[in-house]
Backbone as a chain_set.jsonl record, in Angstrom:
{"seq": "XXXXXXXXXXXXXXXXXXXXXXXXXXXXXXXXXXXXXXXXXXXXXXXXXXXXXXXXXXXXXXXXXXXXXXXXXXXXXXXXXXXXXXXXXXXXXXXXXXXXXXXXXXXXXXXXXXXXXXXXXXXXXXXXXXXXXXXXXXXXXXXXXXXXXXXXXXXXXXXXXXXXXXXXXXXXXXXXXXXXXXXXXXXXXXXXXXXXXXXX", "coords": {"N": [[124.69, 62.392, 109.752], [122.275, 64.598, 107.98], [122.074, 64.557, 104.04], [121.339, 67.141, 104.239], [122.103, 68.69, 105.995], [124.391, 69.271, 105.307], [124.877, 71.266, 103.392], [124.308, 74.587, 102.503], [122.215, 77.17, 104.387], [120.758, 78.829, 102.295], [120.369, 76.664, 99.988], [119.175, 75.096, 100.931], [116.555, 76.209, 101.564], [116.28, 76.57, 98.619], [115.755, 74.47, 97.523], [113.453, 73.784, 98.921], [111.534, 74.993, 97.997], [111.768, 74.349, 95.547], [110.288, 72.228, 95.772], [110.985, 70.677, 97.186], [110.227, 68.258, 99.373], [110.94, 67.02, 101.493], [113.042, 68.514, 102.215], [111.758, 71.144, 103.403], [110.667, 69.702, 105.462], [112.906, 69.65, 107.147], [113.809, 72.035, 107.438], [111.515, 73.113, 108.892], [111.755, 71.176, 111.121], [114.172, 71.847, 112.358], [114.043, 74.883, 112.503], [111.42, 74.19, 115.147], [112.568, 74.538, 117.357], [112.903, 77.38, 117.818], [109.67, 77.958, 117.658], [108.84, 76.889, 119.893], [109.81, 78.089, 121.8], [109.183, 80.716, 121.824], [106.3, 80.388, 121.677], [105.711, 79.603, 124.132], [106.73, 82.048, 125.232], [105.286, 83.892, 124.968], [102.844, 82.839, 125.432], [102.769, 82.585, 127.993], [103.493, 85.447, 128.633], [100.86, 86.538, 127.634], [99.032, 85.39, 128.769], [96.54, 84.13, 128.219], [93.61, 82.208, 126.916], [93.311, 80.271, 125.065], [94.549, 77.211, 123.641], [97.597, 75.764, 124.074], [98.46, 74.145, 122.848], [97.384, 74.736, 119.927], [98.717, 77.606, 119.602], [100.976, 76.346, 119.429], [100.705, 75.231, 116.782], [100.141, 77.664, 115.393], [102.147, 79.38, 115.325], [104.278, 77.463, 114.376], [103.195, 77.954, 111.649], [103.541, 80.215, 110.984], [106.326, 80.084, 110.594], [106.397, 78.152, 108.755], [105.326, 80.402, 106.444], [107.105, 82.011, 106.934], [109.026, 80.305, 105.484], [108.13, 80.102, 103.28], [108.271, 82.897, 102.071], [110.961, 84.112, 102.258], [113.312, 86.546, 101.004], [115.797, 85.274, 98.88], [117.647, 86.566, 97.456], [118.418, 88.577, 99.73], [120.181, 90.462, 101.648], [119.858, 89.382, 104.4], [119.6, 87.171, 107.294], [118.308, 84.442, 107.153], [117.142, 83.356, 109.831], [116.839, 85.428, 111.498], [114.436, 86.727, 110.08], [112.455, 84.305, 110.162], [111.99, 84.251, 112.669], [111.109, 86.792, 113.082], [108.664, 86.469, 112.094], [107.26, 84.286, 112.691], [107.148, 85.305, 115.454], [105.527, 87.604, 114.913], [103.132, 86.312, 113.996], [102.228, 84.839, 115.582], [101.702, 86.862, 117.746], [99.574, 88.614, 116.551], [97.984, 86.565, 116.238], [96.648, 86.375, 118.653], [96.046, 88.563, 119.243], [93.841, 88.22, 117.265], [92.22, 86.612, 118.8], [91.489, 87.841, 121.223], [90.111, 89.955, 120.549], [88.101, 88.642, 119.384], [86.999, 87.772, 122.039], [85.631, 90.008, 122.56], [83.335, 90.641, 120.619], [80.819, 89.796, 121.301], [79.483, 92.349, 122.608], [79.853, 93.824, 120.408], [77.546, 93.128, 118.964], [74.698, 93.907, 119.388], [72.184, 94.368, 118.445], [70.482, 92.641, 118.967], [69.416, 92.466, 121.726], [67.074, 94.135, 124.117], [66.524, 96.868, 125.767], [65.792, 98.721, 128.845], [64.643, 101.687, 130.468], [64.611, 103.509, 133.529], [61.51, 103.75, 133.929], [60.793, 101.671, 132.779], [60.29, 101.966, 130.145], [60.936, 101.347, 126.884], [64.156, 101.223, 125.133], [65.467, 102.513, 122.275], [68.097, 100.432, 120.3], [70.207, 102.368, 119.398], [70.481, 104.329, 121.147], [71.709, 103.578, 123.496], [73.803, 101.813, 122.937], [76.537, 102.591, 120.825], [78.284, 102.117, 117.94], [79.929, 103.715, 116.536], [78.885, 103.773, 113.943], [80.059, 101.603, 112.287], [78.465, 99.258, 111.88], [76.993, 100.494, 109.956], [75.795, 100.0, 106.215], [76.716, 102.358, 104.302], [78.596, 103.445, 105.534], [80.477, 101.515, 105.943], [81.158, 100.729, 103.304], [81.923, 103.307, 102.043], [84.361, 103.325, 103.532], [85.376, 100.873, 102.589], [85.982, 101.818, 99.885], [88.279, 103.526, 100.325], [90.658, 101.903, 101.287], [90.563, 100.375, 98.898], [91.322, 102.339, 97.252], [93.905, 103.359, 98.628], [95.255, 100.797, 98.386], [95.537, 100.942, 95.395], [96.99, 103.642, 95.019], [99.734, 102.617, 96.155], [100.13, 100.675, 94.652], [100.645, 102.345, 92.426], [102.356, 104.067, 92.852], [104.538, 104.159, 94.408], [107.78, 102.737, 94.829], [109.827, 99.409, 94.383], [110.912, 98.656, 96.539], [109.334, 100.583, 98.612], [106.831, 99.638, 98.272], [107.595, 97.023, 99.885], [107.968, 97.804, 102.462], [105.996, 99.308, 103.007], [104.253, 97.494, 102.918], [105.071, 95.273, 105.212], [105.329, 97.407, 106.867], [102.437, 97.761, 107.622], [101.149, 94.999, 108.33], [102.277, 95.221, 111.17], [105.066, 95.448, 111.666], [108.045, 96.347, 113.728], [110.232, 99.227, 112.825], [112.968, 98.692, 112.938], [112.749, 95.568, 112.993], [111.582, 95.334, 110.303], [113.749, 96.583, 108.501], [115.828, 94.423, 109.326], [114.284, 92.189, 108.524], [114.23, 92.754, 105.792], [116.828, 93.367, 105.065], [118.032, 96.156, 105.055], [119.292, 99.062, 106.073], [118.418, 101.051, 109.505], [118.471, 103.474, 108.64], [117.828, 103.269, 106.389], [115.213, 102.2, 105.841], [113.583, 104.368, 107.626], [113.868, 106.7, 105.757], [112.65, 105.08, 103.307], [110.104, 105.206, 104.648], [109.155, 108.051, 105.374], [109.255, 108.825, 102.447], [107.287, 107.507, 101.606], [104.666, 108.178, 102.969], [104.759, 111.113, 102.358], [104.264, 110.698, 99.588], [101.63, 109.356, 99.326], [100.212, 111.476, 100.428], [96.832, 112.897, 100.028]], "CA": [[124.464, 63.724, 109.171], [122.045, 64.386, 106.507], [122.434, 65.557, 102.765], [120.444, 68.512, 103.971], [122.963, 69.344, 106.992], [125.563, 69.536, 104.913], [124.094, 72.385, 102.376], [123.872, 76.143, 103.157], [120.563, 77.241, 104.666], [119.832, 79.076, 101.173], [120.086, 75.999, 99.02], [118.268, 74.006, 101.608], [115.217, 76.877, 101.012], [116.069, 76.765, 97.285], [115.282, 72.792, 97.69], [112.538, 73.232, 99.518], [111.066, 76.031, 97.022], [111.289, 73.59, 94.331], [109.458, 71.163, 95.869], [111.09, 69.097, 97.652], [109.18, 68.527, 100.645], [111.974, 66.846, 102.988], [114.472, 70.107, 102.608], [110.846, 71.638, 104.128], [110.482, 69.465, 106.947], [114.515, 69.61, 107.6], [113.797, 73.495, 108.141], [110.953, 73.156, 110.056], [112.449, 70.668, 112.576], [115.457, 72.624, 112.796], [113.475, 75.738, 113.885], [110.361, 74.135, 115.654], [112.547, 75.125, 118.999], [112.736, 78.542, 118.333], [108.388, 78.132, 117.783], [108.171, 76.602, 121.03], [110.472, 79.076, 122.879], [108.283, 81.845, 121.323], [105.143, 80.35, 121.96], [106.052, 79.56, 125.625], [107.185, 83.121, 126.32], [103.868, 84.828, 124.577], [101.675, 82.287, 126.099], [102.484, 83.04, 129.374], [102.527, 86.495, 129.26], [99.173, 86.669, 127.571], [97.648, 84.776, 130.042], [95.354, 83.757, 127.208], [92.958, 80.492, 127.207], [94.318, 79.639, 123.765], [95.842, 76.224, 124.173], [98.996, 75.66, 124.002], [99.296, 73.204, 120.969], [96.739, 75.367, 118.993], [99.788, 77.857, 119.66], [102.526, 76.084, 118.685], [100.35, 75.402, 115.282], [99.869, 79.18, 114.848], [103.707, 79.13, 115.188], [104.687, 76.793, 112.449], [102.291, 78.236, 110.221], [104.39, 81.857, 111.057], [107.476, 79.307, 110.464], [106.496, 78.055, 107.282], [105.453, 81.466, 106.113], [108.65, 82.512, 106.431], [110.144, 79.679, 104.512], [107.649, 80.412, 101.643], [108.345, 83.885, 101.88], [111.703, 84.382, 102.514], [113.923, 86.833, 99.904], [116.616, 84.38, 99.061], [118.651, 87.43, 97.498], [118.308, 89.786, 100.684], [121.409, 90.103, 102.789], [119.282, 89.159, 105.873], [119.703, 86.364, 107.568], [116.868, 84.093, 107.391], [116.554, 82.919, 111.519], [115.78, 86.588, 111.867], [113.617, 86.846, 109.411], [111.679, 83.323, 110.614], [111.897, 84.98, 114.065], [110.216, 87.927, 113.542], [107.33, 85.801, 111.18], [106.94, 83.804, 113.657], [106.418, 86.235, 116.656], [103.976, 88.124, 114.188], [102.054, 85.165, 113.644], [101.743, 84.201, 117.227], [100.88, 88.026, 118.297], [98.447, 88.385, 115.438], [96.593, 85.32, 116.514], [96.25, 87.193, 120.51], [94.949, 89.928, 118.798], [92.675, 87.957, 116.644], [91.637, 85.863, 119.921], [91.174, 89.425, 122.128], [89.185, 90.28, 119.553], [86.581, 87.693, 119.372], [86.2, 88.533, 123.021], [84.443, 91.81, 122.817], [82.282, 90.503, 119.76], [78.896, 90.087, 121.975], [79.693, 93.898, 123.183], [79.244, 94.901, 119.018], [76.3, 92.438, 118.049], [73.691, 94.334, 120.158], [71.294, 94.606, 117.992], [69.251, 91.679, 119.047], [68.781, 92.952, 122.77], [66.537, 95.232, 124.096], [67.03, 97.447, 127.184], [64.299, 99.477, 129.458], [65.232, 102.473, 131.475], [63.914, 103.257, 135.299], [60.349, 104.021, 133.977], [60.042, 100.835, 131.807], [60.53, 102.301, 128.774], [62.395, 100.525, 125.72], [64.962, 102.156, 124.707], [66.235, 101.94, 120.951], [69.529, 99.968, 120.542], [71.523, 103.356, 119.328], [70.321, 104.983, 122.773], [72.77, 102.336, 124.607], [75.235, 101.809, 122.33], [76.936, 103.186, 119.682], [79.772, 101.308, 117.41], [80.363, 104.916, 115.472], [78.66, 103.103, 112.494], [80.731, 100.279, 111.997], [77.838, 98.486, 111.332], [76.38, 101.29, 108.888], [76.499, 99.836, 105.588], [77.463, 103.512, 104.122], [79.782, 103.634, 105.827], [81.231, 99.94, 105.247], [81.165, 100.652, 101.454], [83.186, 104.257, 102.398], [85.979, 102.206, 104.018], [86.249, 99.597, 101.655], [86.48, 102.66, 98.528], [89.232, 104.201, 101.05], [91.089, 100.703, 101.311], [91.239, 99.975, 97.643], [91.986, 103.487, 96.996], [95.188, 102.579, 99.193], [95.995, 99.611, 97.619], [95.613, 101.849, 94.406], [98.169, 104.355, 95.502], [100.65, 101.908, 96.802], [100.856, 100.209, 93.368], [101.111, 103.121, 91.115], [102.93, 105.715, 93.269], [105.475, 103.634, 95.573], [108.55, 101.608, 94.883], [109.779, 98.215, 94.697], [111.539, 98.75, 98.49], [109.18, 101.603, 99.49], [105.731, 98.607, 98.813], [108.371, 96.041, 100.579], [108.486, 98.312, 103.455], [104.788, 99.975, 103.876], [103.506, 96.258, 103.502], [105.573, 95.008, 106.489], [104.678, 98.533, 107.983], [100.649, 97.493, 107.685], [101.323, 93.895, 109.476], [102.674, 95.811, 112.186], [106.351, 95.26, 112.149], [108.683, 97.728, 113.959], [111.305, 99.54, 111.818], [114.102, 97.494, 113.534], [112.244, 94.365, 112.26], [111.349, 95.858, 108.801], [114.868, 96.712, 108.19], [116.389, 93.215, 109.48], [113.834, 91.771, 107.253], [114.799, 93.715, 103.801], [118.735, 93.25, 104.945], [118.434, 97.16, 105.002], [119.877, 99.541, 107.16], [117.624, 101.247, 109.885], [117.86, 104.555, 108.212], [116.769, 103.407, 105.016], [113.952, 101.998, 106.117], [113.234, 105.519, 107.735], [113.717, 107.415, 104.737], [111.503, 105.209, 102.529], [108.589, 105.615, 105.536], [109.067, 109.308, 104.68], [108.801, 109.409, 101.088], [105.769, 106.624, 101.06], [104.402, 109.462, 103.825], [105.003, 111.811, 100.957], [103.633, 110.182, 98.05], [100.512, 109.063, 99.79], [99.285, 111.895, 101.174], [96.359, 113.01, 99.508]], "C": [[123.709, 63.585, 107.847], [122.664, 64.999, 105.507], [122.388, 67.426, 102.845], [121.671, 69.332, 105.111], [124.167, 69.707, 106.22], [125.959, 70.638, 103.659], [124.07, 73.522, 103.437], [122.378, 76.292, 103.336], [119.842, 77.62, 103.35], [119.816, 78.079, 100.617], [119.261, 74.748, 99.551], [116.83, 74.763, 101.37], [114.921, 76.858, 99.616], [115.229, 75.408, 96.682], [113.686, 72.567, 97.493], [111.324, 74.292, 98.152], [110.932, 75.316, 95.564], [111.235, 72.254, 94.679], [109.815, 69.813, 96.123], [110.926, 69.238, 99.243], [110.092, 67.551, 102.277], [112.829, 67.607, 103.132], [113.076, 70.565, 103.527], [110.265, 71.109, 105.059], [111.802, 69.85, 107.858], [114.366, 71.248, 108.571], [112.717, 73.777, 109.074], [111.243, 72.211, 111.554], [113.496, 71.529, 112.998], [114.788, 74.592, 113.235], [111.989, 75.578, 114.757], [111.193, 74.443, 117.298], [112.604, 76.405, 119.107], [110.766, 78.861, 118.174], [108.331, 78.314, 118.985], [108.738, 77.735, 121.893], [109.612, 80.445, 122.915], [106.948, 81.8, 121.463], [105.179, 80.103, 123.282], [106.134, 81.02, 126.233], [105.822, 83.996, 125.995], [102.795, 84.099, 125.262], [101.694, 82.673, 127.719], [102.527, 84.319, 129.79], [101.295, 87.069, 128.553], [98.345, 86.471, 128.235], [96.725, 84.286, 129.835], [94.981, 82.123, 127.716], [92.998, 80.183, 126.245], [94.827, 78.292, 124.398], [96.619, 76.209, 123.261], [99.236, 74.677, 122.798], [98.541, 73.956, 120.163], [97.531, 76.453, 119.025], [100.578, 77.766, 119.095], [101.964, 75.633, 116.988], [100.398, 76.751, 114.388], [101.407, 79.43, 114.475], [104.437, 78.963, 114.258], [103.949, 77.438, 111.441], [102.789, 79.477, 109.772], [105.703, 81.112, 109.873], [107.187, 79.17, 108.891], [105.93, 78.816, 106.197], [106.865, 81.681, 105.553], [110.086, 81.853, 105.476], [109.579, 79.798, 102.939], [108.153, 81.769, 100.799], [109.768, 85.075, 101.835], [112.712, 85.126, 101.468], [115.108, 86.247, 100.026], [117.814, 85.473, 98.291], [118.993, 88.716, 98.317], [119.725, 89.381, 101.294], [121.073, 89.41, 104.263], [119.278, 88.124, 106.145], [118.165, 85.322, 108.026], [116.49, 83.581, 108.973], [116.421, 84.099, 111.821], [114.39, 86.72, 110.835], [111.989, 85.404, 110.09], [111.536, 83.851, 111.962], [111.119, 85.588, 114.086], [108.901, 87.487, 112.583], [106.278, 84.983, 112.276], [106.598, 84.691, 114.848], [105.64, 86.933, 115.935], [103.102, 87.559, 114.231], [101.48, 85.043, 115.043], [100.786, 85.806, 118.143], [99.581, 88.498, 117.418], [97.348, 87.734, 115.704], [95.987, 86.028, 118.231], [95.642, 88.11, 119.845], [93.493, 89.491, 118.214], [91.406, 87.121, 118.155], [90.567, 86.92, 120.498], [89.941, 89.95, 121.343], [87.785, 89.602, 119.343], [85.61, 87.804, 120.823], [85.377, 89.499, 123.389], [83.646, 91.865, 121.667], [80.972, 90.202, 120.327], [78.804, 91.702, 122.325], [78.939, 94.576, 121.597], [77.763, 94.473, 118.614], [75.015, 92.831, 119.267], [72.61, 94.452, 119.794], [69.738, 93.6, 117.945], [68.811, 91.935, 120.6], [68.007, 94.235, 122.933], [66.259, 95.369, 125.38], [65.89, 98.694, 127.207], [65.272, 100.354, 130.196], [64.047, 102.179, 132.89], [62.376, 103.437, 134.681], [59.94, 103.064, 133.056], [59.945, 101.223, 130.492], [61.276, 101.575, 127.961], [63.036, 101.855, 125.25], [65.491, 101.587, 123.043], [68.104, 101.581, 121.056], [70.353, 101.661, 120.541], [71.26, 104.312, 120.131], [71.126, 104.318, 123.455], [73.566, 102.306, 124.246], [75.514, 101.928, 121.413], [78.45, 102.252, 119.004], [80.259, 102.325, 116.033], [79.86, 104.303, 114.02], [79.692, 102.382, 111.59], [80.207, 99.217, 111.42], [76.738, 99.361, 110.09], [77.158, 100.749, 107.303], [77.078, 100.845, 104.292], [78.677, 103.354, 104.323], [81.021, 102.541, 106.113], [81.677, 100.625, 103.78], [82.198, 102.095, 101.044], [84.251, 103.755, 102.527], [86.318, 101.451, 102.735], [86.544, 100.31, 100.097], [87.859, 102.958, 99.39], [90.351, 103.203, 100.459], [91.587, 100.421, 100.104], [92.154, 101.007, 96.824], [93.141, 103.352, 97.39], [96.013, 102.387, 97.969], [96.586, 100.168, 95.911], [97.032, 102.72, 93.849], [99.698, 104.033, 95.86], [101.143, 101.34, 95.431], [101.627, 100.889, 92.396], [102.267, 104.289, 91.66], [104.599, 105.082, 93.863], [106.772, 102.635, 94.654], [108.644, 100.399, 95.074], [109.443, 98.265, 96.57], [110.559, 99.15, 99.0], [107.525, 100.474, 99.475], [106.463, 97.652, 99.882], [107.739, 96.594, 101.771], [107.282, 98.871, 104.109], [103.804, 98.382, 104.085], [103.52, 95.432, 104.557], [105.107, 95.669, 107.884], [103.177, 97.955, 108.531], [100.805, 96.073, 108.762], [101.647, 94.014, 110.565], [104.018, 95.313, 112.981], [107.207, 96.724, 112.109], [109.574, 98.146, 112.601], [112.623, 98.702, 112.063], [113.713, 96.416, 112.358], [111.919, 94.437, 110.729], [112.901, 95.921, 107.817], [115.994, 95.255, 108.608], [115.848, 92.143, 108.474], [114.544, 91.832, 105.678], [116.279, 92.919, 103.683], [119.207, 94.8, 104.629], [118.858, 97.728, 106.351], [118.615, 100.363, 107.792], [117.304, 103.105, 109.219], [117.301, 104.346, 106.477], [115.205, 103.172, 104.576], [112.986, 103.49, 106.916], [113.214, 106.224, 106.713], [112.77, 106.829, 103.74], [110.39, 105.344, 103.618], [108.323, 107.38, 105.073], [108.898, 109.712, 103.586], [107.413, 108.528, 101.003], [104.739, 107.835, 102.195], [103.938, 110.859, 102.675], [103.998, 111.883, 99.79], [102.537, 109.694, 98.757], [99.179, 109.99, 100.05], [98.021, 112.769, 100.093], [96.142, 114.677, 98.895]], "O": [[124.057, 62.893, 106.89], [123.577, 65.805, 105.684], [122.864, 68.374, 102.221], [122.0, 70.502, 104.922], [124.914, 70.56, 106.698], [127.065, 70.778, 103.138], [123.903, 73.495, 104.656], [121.506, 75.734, 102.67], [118.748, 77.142, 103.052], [118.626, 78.109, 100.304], [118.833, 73.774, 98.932], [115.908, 74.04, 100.994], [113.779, 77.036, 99.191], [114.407, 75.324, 95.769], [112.971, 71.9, 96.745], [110.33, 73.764, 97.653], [110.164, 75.659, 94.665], [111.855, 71.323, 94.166], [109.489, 68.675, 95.787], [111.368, 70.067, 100.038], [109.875, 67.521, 103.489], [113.521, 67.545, 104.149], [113.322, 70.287, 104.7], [109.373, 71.724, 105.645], [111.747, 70.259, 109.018], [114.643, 71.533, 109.736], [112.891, 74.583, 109.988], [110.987, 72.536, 112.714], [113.536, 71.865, 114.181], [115.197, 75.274, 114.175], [111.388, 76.608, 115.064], [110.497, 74.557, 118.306], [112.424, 76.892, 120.224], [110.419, 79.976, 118.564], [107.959, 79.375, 119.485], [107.982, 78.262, 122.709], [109.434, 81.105, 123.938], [106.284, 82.836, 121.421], [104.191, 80.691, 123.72], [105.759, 81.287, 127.374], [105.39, 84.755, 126.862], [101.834, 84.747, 125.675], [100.734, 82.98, 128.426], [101.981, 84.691, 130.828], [100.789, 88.102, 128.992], [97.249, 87.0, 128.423], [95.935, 83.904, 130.699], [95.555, 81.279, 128.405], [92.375, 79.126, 126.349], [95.418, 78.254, 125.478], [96.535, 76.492, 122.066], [100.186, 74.634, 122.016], [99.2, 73.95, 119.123], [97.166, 76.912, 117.943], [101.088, 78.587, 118.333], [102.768, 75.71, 116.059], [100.603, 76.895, 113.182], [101.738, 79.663, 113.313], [105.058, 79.722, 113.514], [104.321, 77.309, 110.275], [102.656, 79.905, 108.626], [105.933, 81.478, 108.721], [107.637, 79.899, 108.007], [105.89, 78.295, 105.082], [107.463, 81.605, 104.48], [111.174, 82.246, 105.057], [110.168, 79.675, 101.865], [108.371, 81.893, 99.593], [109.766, 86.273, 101.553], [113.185, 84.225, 100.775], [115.716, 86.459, 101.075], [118.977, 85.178, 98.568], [119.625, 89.676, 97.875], [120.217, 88.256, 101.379], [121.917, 89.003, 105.062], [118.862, 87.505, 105.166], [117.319, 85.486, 108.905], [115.28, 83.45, 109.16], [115.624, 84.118, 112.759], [113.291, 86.806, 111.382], [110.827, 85.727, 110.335], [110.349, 83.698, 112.254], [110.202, 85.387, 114.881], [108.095, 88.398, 112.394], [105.076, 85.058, 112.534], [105.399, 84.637, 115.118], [104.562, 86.909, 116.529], [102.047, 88.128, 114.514], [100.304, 85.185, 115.377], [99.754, 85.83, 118.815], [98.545, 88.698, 118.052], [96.167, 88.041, 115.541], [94.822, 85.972, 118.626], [94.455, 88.32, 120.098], [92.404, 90.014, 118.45], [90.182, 87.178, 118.28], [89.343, 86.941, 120.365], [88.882, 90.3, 121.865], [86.671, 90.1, 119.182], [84.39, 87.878, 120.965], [84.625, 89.678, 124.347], [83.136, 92.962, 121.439], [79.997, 90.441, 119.614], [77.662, 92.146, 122.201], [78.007, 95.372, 121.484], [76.949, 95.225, 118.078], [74.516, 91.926, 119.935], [71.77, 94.669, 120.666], [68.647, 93.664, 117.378], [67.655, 91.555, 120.786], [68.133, 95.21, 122.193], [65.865, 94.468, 126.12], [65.344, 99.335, 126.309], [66.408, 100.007, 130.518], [63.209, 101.323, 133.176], [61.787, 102.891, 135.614], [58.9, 103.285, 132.435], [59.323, 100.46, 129.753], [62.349, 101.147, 128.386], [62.633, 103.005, 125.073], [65.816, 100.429, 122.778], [69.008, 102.195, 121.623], [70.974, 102.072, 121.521], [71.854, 105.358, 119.869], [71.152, 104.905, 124.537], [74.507, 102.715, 124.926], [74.761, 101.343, 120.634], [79.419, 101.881, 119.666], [80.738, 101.968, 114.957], [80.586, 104.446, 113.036], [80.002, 102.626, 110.424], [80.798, 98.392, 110.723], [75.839, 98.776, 109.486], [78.351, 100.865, 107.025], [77.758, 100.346, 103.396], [79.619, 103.172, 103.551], [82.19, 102.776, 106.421], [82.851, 100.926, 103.563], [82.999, 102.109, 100.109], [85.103, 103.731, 101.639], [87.35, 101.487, 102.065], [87.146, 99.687, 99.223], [88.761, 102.348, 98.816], [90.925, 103.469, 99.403], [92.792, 100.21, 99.962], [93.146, 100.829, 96.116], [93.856, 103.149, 96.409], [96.752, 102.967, 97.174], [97.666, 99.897, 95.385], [97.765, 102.598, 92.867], [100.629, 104.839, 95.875], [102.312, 101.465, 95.067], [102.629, 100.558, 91.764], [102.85, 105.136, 90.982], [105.647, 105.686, 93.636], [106.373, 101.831, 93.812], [107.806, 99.898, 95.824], [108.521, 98.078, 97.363], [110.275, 98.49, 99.999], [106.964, 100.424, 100.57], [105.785, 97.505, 100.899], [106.863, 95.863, 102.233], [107.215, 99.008, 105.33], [102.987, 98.132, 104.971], [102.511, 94.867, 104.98], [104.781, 95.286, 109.007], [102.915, 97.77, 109.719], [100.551, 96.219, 109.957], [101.445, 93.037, 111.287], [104.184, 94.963, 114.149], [107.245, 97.659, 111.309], [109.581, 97.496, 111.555], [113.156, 98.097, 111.132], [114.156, 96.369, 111.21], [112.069, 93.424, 110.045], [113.067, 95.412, 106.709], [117.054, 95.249, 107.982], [116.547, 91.407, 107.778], [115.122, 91.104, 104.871], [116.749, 92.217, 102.787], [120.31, 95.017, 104.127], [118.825, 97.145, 107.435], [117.682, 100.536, 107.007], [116.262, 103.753, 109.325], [116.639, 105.051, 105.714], [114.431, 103.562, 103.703], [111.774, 103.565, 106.717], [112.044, 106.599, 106.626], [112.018, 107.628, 103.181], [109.434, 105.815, 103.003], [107.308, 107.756, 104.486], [108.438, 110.841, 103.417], [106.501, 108.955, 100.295], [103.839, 108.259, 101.47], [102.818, 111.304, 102.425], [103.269, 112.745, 99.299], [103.375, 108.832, 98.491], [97.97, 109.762, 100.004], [98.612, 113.379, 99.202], [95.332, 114.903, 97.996]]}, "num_chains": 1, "name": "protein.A"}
C-alpha cells in the first residue's frame, strides 16, 4: 500500500496541486479505468474513425483537467466531477472531429460551378454560409462575444459565473449542479436570474 492510498482523495489533490507530481500520477492511474470505460462506450457509439488511443489521450487530458480544476471546498464528490470532465472532453473532441468533416462543404470559394447552358455561376449563387465568412460580420460576433464576457463579469455572481460557464461547455443542469455540490434547484434558479441579468 502506498503513502498515497492511505490519504483522503482531497489531500492526495492537495499534494498533487502543490506539485507533487506522483500524488498526480496516483490519481490518474486510479481513474485511467473509468477513461477507458468512457472512451470505449463513446467510441463505439460514435462510430467515429478517431482512433482509439488518440481517444483515450483526449480522455486523460478531460481527467487531468479535472484534477487541475477540481473545487477542493465543494461538497461534490470529485469521481463525479472527473466523470462528467471526462465525458465532456471525449464528446467535445466528436464534435470537434464532426466538425472538420463538413469543412470542404464551407471553403467553396476556390471552386467554380457552370449551370445547363455553360454558364459560371458566382460562388454565392451555389452556396451560401449566411456570411460566416463575411468579415462584417466576423467583427459583429466577436463585439457580441466580448460584450458577453463583459456582462458576465460585471453583472453575475460568484455561483451564477460558476454555473453559466459550465452552462456554455454544454453541461446539463444535473451535471452543473453535481459539479458545484449544489442542489438541482439552485442551479435552476441561478439559470433564471443570469437569464435576467443578461438580457439586454
Amino acid at each position: 500500500m502506498t503513502k498515497y492510498e492511505m490519504l483522503s482523495e482531497n489531500d492526495v489533490l492537495k499534494l498533487s496541486r502543490l506539485g507533487d507530481r506522483s500524488a498526480e500520477e496516483f490519481l490518474l492511474e486510479q481513474y485511467r479505468p473509468m477513461v477507458l470505460h468512457l472512451t470505449r462506450e463513446l467510441h463505439l457509439w460514435s462510430q467515429n474513425s478517431i482512433d482509439i488511443e488518440d481517444f483515450v489521450q483526449e480522455g486523460m487530458i478531460g481527467l487531468f483537467n479535472a484534477i487541475r480544476d477540481f473545487d477542493l471546498d465543494s461538497d461534490a464528490n470529485f469521481s463525479t466531477f472527473a466523470y462528467i470532465c471526462i465525458k465532456n472532453k471525449l464528446k467535445n473532441t466528436l464534435t470537434y472531429i464532426n466538425r472538420k468533416k463538413h469543412l470542404p462543404l464551407k471553403n467553396y470559394e476556390h471552386l467554380e460551378f457552370y449551370n445547363a447552358e455553360n454558364e459560371r455561376l458566382e460562388n454565392e449563387n451555389v452556396v451560401s454560409d449566411n456570411g460566416a465568412n463575411d468579415p462584417e460580420s466576423i467583427v459583429l460576433i466577436d463585439e457580441d462575444i466580448r460584450e458577453l464576457y463583459k456582462d458576465i463579469d460585471e453583472k453575475l455572481s460568484d455561483l451564477e459565473k460558476k454555473v453559466i460557464y459550465l452552462y456554455l461547455e454544454g453541461y446539463s443542469r444535473k451535471e452543473i449542479a453535481a459539479t458545484l455540490g449544489k442542489g438541482d434547484k439552485s442551479v435552476d434558479n441561478a439559470l433564471t436570474r443570469i437569464k435576467t441579468k443578461l438580457k439586454k
